Each structure stands twice: as C-alpha cells, then as structure tokens.
mmCIF file of C-alpha atoms in Angstrom:
data_model
loop_
_atom_site.group_PDB
_atom_site.id
_atom_site.type_symbol
_atom_site.label_atom_id
_atom_site.label_comp_id
_atom_site.label_asym_id
_atom_site.label_seq_id
_atom_site.Cartn_x
_atom_site.Cartn_y
_atom_site.Cartn_z
ATOM 1 C CA ALA S 1 104.353 95.068 87.866
ATOM 2 C CA LEU S 2 102.373 95.582 91.101
ATOM 3 C CA LEU S 3 99.115 95.902 89.117
ATOM 4 C CA LYS S 4 99.657 92.916 86.806
ATOM 5 C CA ASP S 5 98.288 90.161 89.076
ATOM 6 C CA ASN S 6 94.954 91.900 89.714
ATOM 7 C CA SER S 7 94.695 93.445 86.222
ATOM 8 C CA PRO S 8 96.249 91.080 83.665
ATOM 9 C CA TRP S 9 94.448 92.984 80.871
ATOM 10 C CA LEU S 10 96.237 96.220 81.766
ATOM 11 C CA ARG S 11 98.604 97.748 79.192
ATOM 12 C CA CYS S 12 101.072 100.530 79.856
ATOM 13 C CA ARG S 13 102.167 102.694 76.927
ATOM 14 C CA ILE S 14 105.368 104.674 77.290
ATOM 15 C CA VAL S 15 105.755 107.364 74.653
ATOM 16 C CA GLY S 16 108.992 109.088 73.719
ATOM 17 C CA GLU S 17 112.648 108.559 73.060
ATOM 18 C CA GLY S 18 114.094 110.109 76.209
ATOM 19 C CA PRO S 19 117.285 109.139 78.030
ATOM 20 C CA GLU S 20 115.461 106.636 80.291
ATOM 21 C CA ARG S 21 113.986 104.588 77.448
ATOM 22 C CA SER S 22 116.624 101.837 77.255
ATOM 23 C CA ARG S 23 116.662 101.452 81.045
ATOM 24 C CA LEU S 24 112.850 101.178 81.075
ATOM 25 C CA GLU S 25 112.883 98.612 78.264
ATOM 26 C CA SER S 26 115.386 96.502 80.224
ATOM 27 C CA LEU S 27 113.381 96.851 83.436
ATOM 28 C CA SER S 28 110.208 95.824 81.605
ATOM 29 C CA ALA S 29 111.948 92.695 80.300
ATOM 30 C CA ASP S 30 113.470 91.888 83.719
ATOM 31 C CA LEU S 31 110.008 92.079 85.321
ATOM 32 C CA GLY S 32 108.441 89.886 82.627
ATOM 33 C CA LEU S 33 106.196 92.699 81.364
ATOM 34 C CA GLU S 34 107.057 92.563 77.631
ATOM 35 C CA GLY S 35 103.424 92.073 76.566
ATOM 36 C CA SER S 36 102.066 94.546 79.107
ATOM 37 C CA VAL S 37 104.392 97.503 78.539
ATOM 38 C CA LEU S 38 104.443 98.944 75.035
ATOM 39 C CA PHE S 39 107.023 101.487 73.917
ATOM 40 C CA HIS S 40 106.252 104.092 71.257
ATOM 41 C CA ASP S 41 108.521 106.570 69.546
ATOM 42 C CA PHE S 42 107.749 110.278 69.641
ATOM 43 C CA PHE S 43 104.339 111.198 68.173
ATOM 44 C CA PRO S 44 104.525 114.359 66.039
ATOM 45 C CA GLY S 45 101.921 117.114 66.320
ATOM 46 C CA PRO S 46 98.357 116.338 67.323
ATOM 47 C CA SER S 47 98.594 112.583 66.627
ATOM 48 C CA ILE S 48 99.489 112.035 70.297
ATOM 49 C CA TYR S 49 95.980 113.111 71.315
ATOM 50 C CA GLY S 50 94.425 110.031 69.688
ATOM 51 C CA LEU S 51 96.624 107.843 71.862
ATOM 52 C CA MET S 52 95.794 109.936 74.935
ATOM 53 C CA LYS S 53 92.056 109.663 74.263
ATOM 54 C CA SER S 54 92.346 105.883 74.049
ATOM 55 C CA ALA S 55 93.847 105.735 77.565
ATOM 56 C CA THR S 56 91.870 105.058 80.722
ATOM 57 C CA VAL S 57 94.436 106.811 82.934
ATOM 58 C CA PHE S 58 97.510 108.942 82.229
ATOM 59 C CA ALA S 59 100.493 108.413 84.544
ATOM 60 C CA LEU S 60 103.080 111.141 85.100
ATOM 61 C CA PRO S 61 105.345 109.506 87.709
ATOM 62 C CA SER S 62 107.751 112.418 87.904
ATOM 63 C CA VAL S 63 109.045 114.012 91.096
ATOM 64 C CA ARG S 64 110.366 116.976 89.156
ATOM 65 C CA GLU S 65 108.076 118.586 86.628
ATOM 66 C CA GLY S 66 107.644 122.142 85.459
ATOM 67 C CA PHE S 67 104.142 123.372 84.773
ATOM 68 C CA GLY S 68 102.947 119.966 83.584
ATOM 69 C CA ALA S 69 101.064 120.978 80.440
ATOM 70 C CA VAL S 70 100.710 117.273 79.660
ATOM 71 C CA VAL S 71 98.352 116.990 82.661
ATOM 72 C CA LEU S 72 96.032 119.564 81.087
ATOM 73 C CA GLU S 73 96.336 117.853 77.705
ATOM 74 C CA ALA S 74 95.295 114.516 79.213
ATOM 75 C CA ASN S 75 92.447 116.143 81.156
ATOM 76 C CA CYS S 76 91.265 117.891 77.974
ATOM 77 C CA CYS S 77 91.177 114.450 76.343
ATOM 78 C CA GLY S 78 88.925 113.302 79.200
ATOM 79 C CA VAL S 79 91.625 111.229 80.872
ATOM 80 C CA PRO S 80 92.352 111.392 84.617
ATOM 81 C CA VAL S 81 96.007 111.779 85.632
ATOM 82 C CA VAL S 82 98.056 110.174 88.382
ATOM 83 C CA THR S 83 101.167 112.117 89.312
ATOM 84 C CA ILE S 84 103.562 112.344 92.234
ATOM 85 C CA ASP S 85 102.889 114.574 95.244
ATOM 86 C CA HIS S 86 106.361 116.066 95.588
ATOM 87 C CA PRO S 87 107.480 119.685 96.230
ATOM 88 C CA ASP S 88 109.433 119.747 92.935
ATOM 89 C CA ASN S 89 106.452 118.574 90.874
ATOM 90 C CA ALA S 90 104.420 121.646 89.919
ATOM 91 C CA ALA S 91 101.981 119.407 88.005
ATOM 92 C CA ARG S 92 100.552 118.267 91.355
ATOM 93 C CA HIS S 93 98.827 121.645 91.673
ATOM 94 C CA LEU S 94 96.670 120.818 88.639
ATOM 95 C CA ILE S 95 95.138 117.751 90.276
ATOM 96 C CA VAL S 96 91.885 117.946 92.232
ATOM 97 C CA GLN S 97 92.122 114.691 94.177
ATOM 98 C CA GLY S 98 89.478 112.209 93.037
ATOM 99 C CA GLN S 99 87.996 114.549 90.442
ATOM 100 C CA ASN S 100 90.530 114.816 87.614
ATOM 101 C CA GLY S 101 93.157 112.442 88.958
ATOM 102 C CA TYR S 102 95.111 111.349 91.994
ATOM 103 C CA LEU S 103 98.350 112.188 93.731
ATOM 104 C CA ALA S 104 100.679 109.414 94.826
ATOM 105 C CA GLY S 105 103.782 109.156 96.929
ATOM 106 C CA ALA S 106 107.129 108.744 95.202
ATOM 107 C CA ASP S 107 107.258 104.981 95.753
ATOM 108 C CA ALA S 108 106.011 102.081 93.631
ATOM 109 C CA THR S 109 103.380 100.903 96.129
ATOM 110 C CA SER S 110 101.758 104.330 96.486
ATOM 111 C CA LEU S 111 101.826 104.860 92.725
ATOM 112 C CA ALA S 112 100.233 101.450 92.106
ATOM 113 C CA LYS S 113 97.454 102.186 94.636
ATOM 114 C CA ALA S 114 96.710 105.571 93.022
ATOM 115 C CA LEU S 115 96.731 104.053 89.524
ATOM 116 C CA ASN S 116 94.390 101.268 90.626
ATOM 117 C CA LEU S 117 92.013 103.772 92.212
ATOM 118 C CA ALA S 118 92.067 105.934 89.071
ATOM 119 C CA LEU S 119 91.414 102.896 86.863
ATOM 120 C CA VAL S 120 88.371 101.952 88.942
ATOM 121 C CA ARG S 121 87.005 105.494 89.212
ATOM 122 C CA ALA S 122 87.878 106.781 85.713
ATOM 123 C CA PRO S 123 84.364 106.170 84.295
ATOM 124 C CA LEU S 124 82.915 108.354 87.074
ATOM 125 C CA MET S 125 85.311 111.278 86.534
ATOM 126 C CA ASN S 126 85.045 114.251 84.200
ATOM 127 C CA PRO S 127 88.618 115.625 84.078
ATOM 128 C CA ARG S 128 87.908 118.178 81.346
ATOM 129 C CA ALA S 129 85.089 119.757 83.352
ATOM 130 C CA VAL S 130 87.384 120.024 86.381
ATOM 131 C CA ALA S 131 90.096 121.735 84.304
ATOM 132 C CA GLU S 132 87.523 124.195 82.961
ATOM 133 C CA ARG S 133 85.952 124.832 86.382
ATOM 134 C CA THR S 134 89.287 125.425 88.115
ATOM 135 C CA GLY S 135 90.335 127.904 85.445
ATOM 136 C CA HIS S 136 93.258 125.846 84.156
ATOM 137 C CA LEU S 137 91.968 125.959 80.574
ATOM 138 C CA ARG S 138 92.542 129.234 78.813
ATOM 139 C CA ASP S 139 92.925 130.271 75.222
ATOM 140 C CA TRP S 140 96.271 131.594 74.006
ATOM 141 C CA SER S 141 95.119 135.212 73.607
ATOM 142 C CA GLU S 142 93.955 135.252 77.235
ATOM 143 C CA ILE S 143 97.268 133.775 78.392
ATOM 144 C CA ALA S 144 99.318 136.205 76.267
ATOM 145 C CA SER S 145 97.342 139.154 77.616
ATOM 146 C CA ALA S 146 97.862 138.031 81.219
ATOM 147 C CA VAL S 147 101.592 137.503 80.663
ATOM 148 C CA LEU S 148 101.962 140.909 78.991
ATOM 149 C CA HIS S 149 100.123 142.567 81.855
ATOM 150 C CA ALA S 150 102.231 140.737 84.474
ATOM 151 C CA VAL S 151 105.507 141.519 82.728
ATOM 152 C CA SER S 152 104.792 145.133 81.918
ATOM 153 C CA GLY S 153 102.991 145.996 85.158
ATOM 154 C CA ASN S 154 102.156 149.681 85.026
ATOM 155 C CA ARG S 155 105.514 150.710 83.638
ATOM 156 C CA PRO S 156 105.792 152.020 80.128
ATOM 157 C CA SER S 157 107.616 149.594 77.897
ATOM 158 C CA ARG S 158 108.420 149.083 74.293
ATOM 159 C CA PHE S 159 105.020 147.431 73.986
ATOM 160 C CA GLY S 160 103.102 150.179 75.779
ATOM 161 C CA THR S 161 101.288 149.900 79.056
ATOM 162 C CA PRO S 162 98.318 147.618 79.636
ATOM 163 C CA GLY S 163 95.366 149.132 77.843
ATOM 164 C CA SER S 164 97.645 151.091 75.525
ATOM 165 C CA LYS S 165 96.281 151.662 72.038
ATOM 166 C CA ARG S 166 99.662 151.324 70.324
ATOM 167 C CA ARG S 167 99.335 148.921 67.458
ATOM 168 C CA ARG S 168 101.741 146.130 66.631
ATOM 169 C CA GLU S 169 102.759 147.901 63.428
ATOM 170 C CA GLU S 170 103.852 150.929 65.456
ATOM 171 C CA ILE S 171 105.844 148.726 67.825
ATOM 172 C CA VAL S 172 107.550 146.938 64.958
ATOM 173 C CA SER S 173 108.356 150.223 63.208
ATOM 174 C CA ASP S 174 110.054 151.463 66.415
ATOM 175 C CA SER S 175 112.596 148.631 66.172
#
C-alpha cells in the first residue's frame, strides 16, 4: 500500500495456499488493493520459475526463514530479492546489499523503501552472477559430497570414509 501512490502500475503476486492467505486477501481488500495484489494457488514443479522470471523484484518479507532456497531460485532467474534483516532469517546471509537484493527492517516503511530501491535498481543488477561469484550456486553432486564429508568426518561409517573406494552396491549389500 505504501508503494501504490508513487507506482500505480505496480502489481504484487502472492503465490501459495498457506495459512496466512485468507488474512492477506482480507487485508488487500481493506487497503483497496484488489487490482494491485494478485493471489495465485501453488505452482507445481518448474512452472513457478516462469512467474519468477517475469518479476522485477522478489519479496521475502519473513523474519523467520530457514536456508531460504527461494532466494537462490529468484537470483538464478535473474531477479533481485528483498528480505528482512532479522537474526532468525537465515536468508539474509544470501543477500549482497545492492548487488543481488536488499535487506529491510521488519516494518512496513523499511520494507517499502527497500522494495522501491530494488525496483529502481533492478535493471542494473545481475543477481545470478552474484550468486555464482559468492559460491551460493552448487550442483547437487557437489552438495552431496560436502554433506557426506561433513557428516562422516574422518570416522569410518557405513558409507566408508571420505575418499573411500567402496561402491554403492557394496554399501547396499551390507544392509
């Protein structure tokens, strides 16, 4: 609502069927934003990426977020992200301020300012390049290898030690 006066063309898309949906629909109506806020049901599989790629900015206004894989997904789609700078929001660690998105305070005014800044600067940003440069983009085999190494350490395990030549078939046959 704080962005509507200066950006009447702006549209906000809220995707999902979570527990806050009905409250957000009511709030949107109360604020007179029916034509500006669009609600979408869950998008299965990769179809969500088309919607992400059509966005100018991705907002994740959560104070409590786990890893925040959706931040990387948006950045991979070339879309900067605005999220909340809060100790319980791990997604904030994925943002390089002004390069792949912005951090905002947990209040409406701060969020609106960060969103406005991201909207203005989005054409100048390259979020995917930032995610690649900072090492946040990895392929699954690299991630699985790192997790296996971290979990197993140097202790022998059912899966062998890092660098072990035991094959998967041998591990499965041990079961």
